[in-house]
XYZ file of C-alpha atoms in Angstrom:
531
model
C 38.985 129.788 76.928
C 40.058 126.178 76.369
C 43.571 125.142 75.593
C 42.653 124.354 71.943
C 40.983 127.777 71.563
C 44.067 129.397 72.940
C 46.215 127.589 70.360
C 43.919 128.793 67.548
C 44.307 132.443 68.581
C 48.048 132.336 68.957
C 50.493 130.705 66.581
C 53.183 130.388 69.213
C 52.722 129.283 72.853
C 55.475 129.578 75.363
C 56.405 126.702 77.581
C 55.271 128.606 80.653
C 51.814 129.300 79.209
C 51.418 125.643 78.286
C 52.304 124.516 81.818
C 49.878 127.060 83.282
C 46.931 125.802 81.206
C 47.807 122.179 81.957
C 47.796 122.982 85.663
C 44.507 124.863 85.305
C 42.832 121.880 83.677
C 44.144 119.513 86.373
C 42.846 121.833 89.113
C 39.409 122.049 87.509
C 39.233 118.270 87.207
C 40.357 117.867 90.847
C 37.659 120.232 92.135
C 34.938 118.674 89.956
C 35.801 115.134 91.056
C 35.435 116.181 94.723
C 32.197 118.098 94.191
C 33.661 121.439 95.261
C 31.783 123.663 92.726
C 28.418 122.137 93.647
C 29.047 122.546 97.395
C 30.181 126.155 96.968
C 27.145 126.930 94.842
C 24.893 125.311 97.437
C 26.245 127.200 100.427
C 26.161 130.521 98.574
C 22.512 129.946 97.722
C 21.744 129.103 101.361
C 23.483 132.230 102.641
C 21.242 134.446 100.479
C 18.222 133.354 102.536
C 19.871 133.036 105.982
C 21.967 136.218 105.776
C 24.230 135.229 108.714
C 26.046 137.910 110.697
C 29.224 135.841 110.727
C 29.620 134.929 107.060
C 32.917 133.103 107.418
C 31.788 131.301 110.543
C 28.741 130.096 108.607
C 31.012 128.883 105.800
C 33.324 127.142 108.271
C 30.438 125.296 109.930
C 29.027 124.308 106.538
C 32.233 122.788 105.199
C 33.063 121.114 108.535
C 30.300 118.616 107.794
C 32.273 117.368 104.775
C 35.651 117.107 106.529
C 37.288 113.740 107.182
C 36.766 111.879 110.458
C 39.464 112.874 112.983
C 42.064 110.168 113.607
C 44.801 109.783 116.184
C 48.138 111.089 114.949
C 50.187 110.358 118.066
C 49.986 109.893 121.818
C 52.544 111.569 124.040
C 53.217 111.035 127.714
C 54.869 112.937 130.519
C 55.538 112.404 134.213
C 53.482 114.690 136.471
C 52.421 114.794 140.139
C 48.990 113.920 141.475
C 46.999 115.515 144.297
C 49.122 113.782 146.941
C 52.419 114.909 145.508
C 53.258 111.474 144.085
C 54.435 110.770 140.548
C 51.769 110.011 137.966
C 51.562 109.582 134.198
C 49.776 111.952 131.821
C 48.714 110.818 128.345
C 48.020 113.429 125.651
C 46.018 112.446 122.563
C 46.858 114.306 119.333
C 44.518 114.057 116.347
C 44.410 115.182 112.725
C 41.380 117.484 112.622
C 40.507 119.269 109.362
C 43.983 118.563 108.020
C 45.734 119.979 111.113
C 47.322 118.192 114.064
C 45.903 119.266 117.420
C 46.259 118.059 121.004
C 42.652 117.288 121.907
C 42.561 115.883 125.426
C 44.659 114.347 128.195
C 44.242 112.163 131.265
C 46.311 111.660 134.424
C 46.562 108.451 136.405
C 48.684 107.631 139.440
C 50.577 104.442 140.062
C 49.940 101.871 142.814
C 50.823 103.159 146.241
C 49.727 102.933 149.837
C 48.453 105.933 151.759
C 51.208 107.866 153.478
C 50.354 109.517 156.775
C 51.754 112.851 157.738
C 54.005 112.882 160.758
C 55.311 109.326 160.374
C 58.911 108.552 159.524
C 59.479 107.004 156.128
C 60.133 103.296 156.511
C 62.119 100.954 154.305
C 58.840 99.526 152.999
C 57.700 103.008 152.033
C 60.929 103.583 150.118
C 60.464 100.287 148.295
C 56.871 101.216 147.418
C 58.088 104.584 146.144
C 60.688 102.878 143.951
C 58.048 100.485 142.634
C 55.754 103.389 141.810
C 58.540 105.240 140.030
C 59.327 102.117 137.992
C 55.653 101.758 137.082
C 55.397 105.371 135.900
C 58.632 105.407 133.906
C 57.826 102.068 132.256
C 54.344 103.336 131.377
C 55.910 106.388 129.768
C 58.117 104.116 127.668
C 55.132 101.980 126.635
C 53.218 105.040 125.461
C 56.104 106.469 123.471
C 57.575 103.308 121.982
C 54.544 101.048 121.499
C 51.068 102.493 122.039
C 51.529 105.696 120.037
C 52.678 103.911 116.826
C 50.044 101.193 117.321
C 47.159 103.685 117.536
C 48.310 106.051 114.789
C 45.452 106.576 112.298
C 42.894 105.020 114.697
C 39.397 106.489 115.056
C 39.172 107.691 118.691
C 35.402 107.139 118.812
C 35.835 103.374 118.342
C 36.411 102.724 122.046
C 35.474 99.043 121.969
C 38.101 98.045 119.414
C 40.658 100.383 120.982
C 40.252 98.712 124.367
C 40.570 95.324 122.647
C 43.905 96.394 121.150
C 45.123 97.693 124.506
C 43.998 94.505 126.250
C 45.787 92.282 123.729
C 48.934 94.387 124.049
C 48.843 94.161 127.851
C 48.263 90.403 127.795
C 51.210 89.893 125.429
C 53.428 91.923 127.762
C 52.131 90.013 130.774
C 52.885 86.619 129.240
C 56.309 87.830 128.163
C 57.089 89.071 131.676
C 55.755 85.858 133.228
C 57.947 83.726 130.989
C 60.969 85.842 131.840
C 60.319 85.480 135.584
C 59.907 81.711 135.284
C 63.171 81.476 133.370
C 65.011 83.500 136.021
C 63.567 81.363 138.831
C 64.618 78.194 137.035
C 68.153 79.518 136.590
C 68.351 80.505 140.256
C 67.203 77.047 141.360
C 69.772 75.330 139.161
C 72.604 77.526 140.461
C 71.702 77.224 144.146
C 71.990 73.739 145.670
C 70.987 73.831 149.365
C 73.166 71.934 151.810
C 71.608 69.485 154.211
C 71.345 70.998 157.732
C 73.357 69.279 160.475
C 71.411 66.781 162.547
C 70.920 67.861 166.134
C 71.232 65.210 168.860
C 67.883 63.977 170.211
C 66.712 65.771 173.331
C 65.123 63.665 176.029
C 61.526 64.607 176.774
C 60.928 66.423 180.046
C 58.360 65.377 182.603
C 56.211 68.365 181.631
C 56.131 67.194 178.002
C 55.229 63.677 179.023
C 52.284 64.915 181.075
C 50.764 66.838 178.201
C 52.565 70.214 178.153
C 52.071 73.494 179.943
C 48.632 73.838 181.481
C 48.836 77.622 181.221
C 48.438 77.421 177.434
C 45.309 75.310 177.499
C 43.099 78.145 176.165
C 45.199 78.619 173.043
C 44.475 75.105 171.833
C 40.856 76.009 170.995
C 41.734 79.068 168.877
C 41.955 78.480 165.155
C 45.329 79.139 163.545
C 45.542 82.311 161.492
C 45.420 81.834 157.746
C 48.629 83.384 156.397
C 48.335 86.384 154.126
C 48.282 85.670 150.438
C 51.350 86.855 148.561
C 50.933 90.326 147.094
C 49.369 90.420 143.659
C 52.190 90.941 141.146
C 51.878 94.172 139.197
C 53.289 94.449 135.727
C 55.358 97.647 135.505
C 53.942 99.797 132.764
C 50.397 98.484 133.015
C 49.380 101.977 134.066
C 49.791 103.071 130.435
C 46.836 100.950 129.298
C 44.390 102.590 131.685
C 45.513 106.171 131.171
C 45.517 105.869 127.356
C 42.056 104.304 127.348
C 40.707 107.118 129.528
C 42.437 109.832 127.489
C 41.013 108.478 124.230
C 37.513 108.237 125.748
C 37.733 111.892 126.824
C 39.002 112.799 123.362
C 36.072 111.067 121.676
C 33.529 112.788 123.918
C 35.055 116.172 123.087
C 35.102 115.491 119.345
C 31.520 114.249 119.346
C 30.418 117.128 121.532
C 28.812 115.140 124.364
C 29.705 114.714 128.055
C 32.007 111.838 128.942
C 29.308 109.967 130.853
C 27.034 110.110 127.788
C 29.777 108.695 125.580
C 30.544 105.905 128.085
C 26.843 105.050 128.303
C 26.573 104.839 124.507
C 29.340 102.242 124.207
C 27.889 99.989 126.904
C 25.415 97.214 126.226
C 22.128 98.895 125.427
C 19.649 98.912 128.289
C 15.914 98.367 127.943
C 15.321 101.793 129.510
C 16.776 105.072 128.291
C 17.207 106.297 131.862
C 20.672 107.046 133.259
C 21.170 106.168 136.910
C 23.558 108.143 139.070
C 25.496 106.238 141.704
C 24.623 107.136 145.272
C 27.338 109.324 146.826
C 29.112 107.866 149.854
C 30.304 110.907 151.827
C 32.886 110.390 154.566
C 31.859 112.429 157.611
C 34.157 111.042 160.324
C 37.510 109.267 160.553
C 38.644 107.372 163.660
C 41.227 104.984 162.197
C 44.886 104.293 162.874
C 45.906 107.798 161.804
C 43.758 109.448 164.490
C 45.281 110.288 167.868
C 42.920 108.136 169.927
C 43.087 104.455 170.850
C 40.380 103.457 168.362
C 41.644 101.987 165.084
C 38.612 100.180 163.696
C 36.425 102.970 162.239
C 38.675 104.207 159.475
C 35.728 105.985 157.840
C 32.150 106.642 158.948
C 30.245 107.251 155.710
C 26.840 108.823 155.127
C 24.485 107.145 152.639
C 21.233 108.555 151.318
C 18.265 107.000 149.574
C 17.267 107.922 146.048
C 14.688 110.445 147.294
C 17.431 112.992 147.998
C 19.333 114.781 145.275
C 23.118 115.028 145.388
C 22.993 118.684 146.414
C 20.675 117.830 149.318
C 22.959 115.041 150.525
C 25.993 117.332 150.415
C 24.140 120.052 152.351
C 23.003 117.523 154.972
C 26.550 116.203 155.335
C 27.959 119.702 155.826
C 25.329 120.512 158.448
C 26.041 117.209 160.176
C 29.771 117.897 160.320
C 29.182 121.393 161.736
C 26.923 119.956 164.443
C 29.446 117.225 165.314
C 32.169 119.836 165.638
C 29.913 121.900 167.921
C 29.320 118.857 170.120
C 33.035 118.038 170.194
C 33.850 121.584 171.287
C 31.442 121.249 174.210
C 32.699 120.568 177.711
C 30.890 117.248 178.116
C 32.443 115.447 175.148
C 35.339 113.109 175.842
C 37.349 112.949 172.635
C 40.867 113.481 171.406
C 42.121 116.263 169.146
C 39.909 117.200 166.193
C 41.433 117.683 162.751
C 40.870 116.990 159.057
C 41.804 113.600 157.642
C 43.552 112.937 154.367
C 40.167 111.922 152.952
C 38.679 115.340 153.752
C 36.544 114.496 156.801
C 36.610 115.248 160.528
C 39.328 113.207 162.237
C 38.707 112.561 165.925
C 40.498 110.388 168.453
C 38.160 108.087 170.410
C 38.638 105.212 172.851
C 35.778 102.981 171.662
C 33.697 102.618 168.463
C 30.499 103.391 170.387
C 31.746 106.920 171.101
C 32.070 107.748 167.410
C 28.679 106.267 166.506
C 27.022 107.988 169.469
C 28.431 111.304 168.228
C 26.861 110.819 164.792
C 23.560 109.699 166.323
C 23.393 112.697 168.670
C 24.218 115.156 165.874
C 21.496 113.686 163.645
C 18.983 113.852 166.517
C 19.824 117.509 167.170
C 19.294 118.348 163.490
C 16.206 116.093 163.279
C 17.779 114.152 160.413
C 16.088 110.814 159.591
C 19.013 108.536 160.472
C 18.016 104.931 159.865
C 15.383 105.653 157.204
C 16.350 108.223 154.569
C 19.918 108.412 155.838
C 22.092 105.384 156.560
C 25.663 104.734 157.666
C 28.462 102.673 156.143
C 31.641 101.814 158.022
C 34.972 101.407 156.268
C 36.816 99.132 158.692
C 40.026 98.730 156.636
C 40.652 95.607 158.698
C 43.505 94.428 156.470
C 45.556 97.319 157.906
C 44.871 96.270 161.522
C 46.215 92.703 161.504
C 49.131 92.056 163.863
C 50.684 88.978 162.273
C 53.009 88.376 165.221
C 49.944 87.709 167.398
C 47.499 86.649 164.716
C 44.906 89.199 165.819
C 43.303 92.462 164.735
C 44.314 95.474 166.802
C 40.909 97.177 166.826
C 42.035 99.491 169.635
C 45.445 100.204 171.095
C 46.041 97.418 173.592
C 42.876 95.559 172.549
C 43.242 92.771 170.005
C 40.557 90.537 168.546
C 40.710 87.238 166.721
C 38.760 86.980 163.443
C 35.953 85.113 165.234
C 35.840 87.695 168.015
C 35.650 90.439 165.410
C 32.492 88.825 164.013
C 30.883 89.145 167.437
C 31.983 92.780 167.696
C 30.408 93.664 164.330
C 27.224 91.824 165.251
C 26.928 93.840 168.454
C 27.503 97.175 166.706
C 24.925 96.459 163.994
C 22.394 95.360 166.622
C 22.979 98.528 168.694
C 23.126 100.875 165.711
C 20.637 99.596 163.090
C 21.395 102.604 160.857
C 24.600 100.796 159.791
C 23.717 99.291 156.430
C 27.165 98.457 155.006
C 30.563 97.299 156.237
C 33.530 97.868 153.937
C 36.518 95.514 154.303
C 35.532 94.138 157.744
C 38.177 91.388 157.415
C 41.232 90.467 155.431
C 40.443 88.751 152.168
C 41.957 85.536 153.535
C 39.370 85.237 156.358
C 36.729 83.696 154.090
C 35.101 81.718 156.907
C 34.497 84.897 158.902
C 33.068 86.687 155.840
C 30.553 83.874 155.446
C 29.730 83.715 159.145
C 29.167 87.479 159.415
C 26.980 87.458 156.302
C 24.789 84.715 157.787
C 24.571 86.505 161.145
C 23.551 89.947 159.876
C 21.260 88.610 157.153
C 19.763 91.275 154.920
C 20.034 94.113 157.422
C 23.550 95.028 156.298
C 25.625 94.394 153.179
C 29.328 93.632 153.018
C 31.455 95.531 150.526
C 34.935 94.454 149.500
C 36.818 97.512 148.302
C 39.812 95.317 147.421
C 37.767 93.035 145.150
C 38.923 94.847 142.044
C 41.927 92.480 142.025
C 40.383 89.261 143.340
C 42.475 86.198 144.064
C 40.730 82.838 143.426
C 39.714 82.315 147.039
C 38.613 85.960 147.292
C 36.396 85.796 144.226
C 34.699 82.540 145.283
C 33.665 83.784 148.723
C 29.877 83.985 148.868
C 29.370 87.175 150.896
C 31.643 89.294 148.718
C 29.801 91.700 146.443
C 30.861 93.006 143.092
C 33.965 95.144 143.398
C 35.243 98.444 142.160
C 34.363 99.611 138.612
C 34.661 102.981 136.838
C 32.378 106.049 136.829
C 28.925 107.284 135.799
C 27.650 105.506 132.715
C 28.884 102.069 133.813
C 26.003 101.320 136.180
C 27.871 101.653 139.486
C 25.584 101.727 142.501
C 27.752 103.735 144.910
C 30.311 106.487 144.367
C 32.931 106.922 147.105
C 34.820 110.211 146.819
C 35.714 110.898 150.458
C 34.887 113.914 152.608
C 33.848 117.450 151.777
C 37.276 119.076 151.932
C 39.917 119.644 149.246
C 39.670 121.348 145.864
C 40.164 118.239 143.732
C 37.574 116.280 145.712
C 35.012 119.088 145.672
C 35.452 119.463 141.912
C 34.195 115.887 141.584
C 31.205 116.549 143.849
C 30.374 119.704 141.891
C 30.573 117.752 138.634
C 28.257 115.098 140.072
C 25.699 117.786 140.947
C 25.964 119.270 137.446
C 25.409 115.873 135.800
C 22.349 115.259 137.958
C 20.886 118.632 136.936
C 21.577 117.932 133.244
C 19.875 114.536 133.372
C 16.925 115.951 135.289
C 16.423 118.724 132.727
C 16.532 116.179 129.888
C 14.068 113.925 131.702
C 16.338 110.863 131.682
C 17.419 110.783 135.345
C 16.623 107.356 136.764
C 15.586 106.778 140.380
C 17.292 104.053 142.383
C 16.276 102.379 145.610
C 18.814 101.233 148.176
C 18.616 97.437 147.958
C 20.613 95.506 150.538
C 19.783 92.077 149.133
C 21.790 92.323 145.936
C 25.533 93.080 145.904
C 26.333 96.582 144.733
C 29.160 97.957 142.659
C 31.304 100.672 144.193
C 33.263 103.352 142.373
C 36.095 105.075 144.201
């Protein structure tokens, strides 16, 4: 009955009845303007024919299609610990979903740090690095709470491109602000400190040895090129970790809200390819470690890595690597093998102490021959030299073995000999410091197309580093970004094996959908590496 009809039937209307009918009319108008009666009528008619077992679940799914797009309500952060027991930052993304606030997804990212070896005393440099990491994490937590969360409130988490643009602009503004502050402090320090002129020493008369041309015993040193000093460390802006972890957390949130895997979501926001195929990066599995942390004299082979061609699936490569490690351990346990103690490295591979690099490579070759594995054709080797950790700056040489030091030019000859003797080596990772550009170029010209050079440190290139011709493209992110190789380490450790298991699952999903692309190992073009 309408309000006017109600007035005609009753001579007196109480104030409460009048308010009730006014509210009823407003509610009816509100529902009509939003199309609620039509939608309810439609779903009820549909349910008559479908007769679902879960009536309310059917209704919930039906009305979910008309709900508003989820938006970010806030981003929270907390300090956690990563797989190595070091402090890291966790970002949690909260969204308004169907008129309720929910924590959808989170991501964890560790700060910059150098690998710490067990059994070594903590040095002053390690303490400083730990303090720097703690500053980075705590500053990132402040950025998330004070700046990024308010900035992204109400933002659509599926709009990754514009979100990353906002984060990039925020980081650049902070970087310029920090740079200006540092320049101001340096200028103030220079104005306050006036250096005094050093006292002049009396001239020393030249000795007969100096007049004759110096010490003959040092004649050989005159032909050796002086060592290029190390570039100053790349300055890191404390708090920059927040940008990466928030971007990753929002990407994971979007993939969960859309209902697709993360790699599918990342692929969709990239530049569209001509083909609809998705290419998995080739796994680089560390099978042997003979670096500085091993108990032998050899320092050069920090990681011996197994590579496979595109003909093998990820599961096959993992099985081959496990069989290869078991066979190497059997050989090492034999009486005829001369090697140091055998253990497990921090990267999850066999760690063996050797005297020379040939011993380690001979071990891998013998194990492959025993198992009849096609080393050199379907299976290849990559060597992570980590040469930047071997430089003795007091002598200007690389300590490739305890008591054996090589100049940068001599190291080129050593690599050339190893590649000639072991043609299955198809990649060298960080064979020199980034400052030894001349040696990078010389080694690239010597080895030609038989082996590629990979710079794992090229993710933060300095000008000289980026202009060097032999350096390939550096480190990028994960599946969906077109990376050629994926370096996860050895086949030990729960966190590492979770990643390998996920890689196998993705390969199976793509194969079932018919969109798994096949890649060939091409040594001519530089390749991107994900680690």
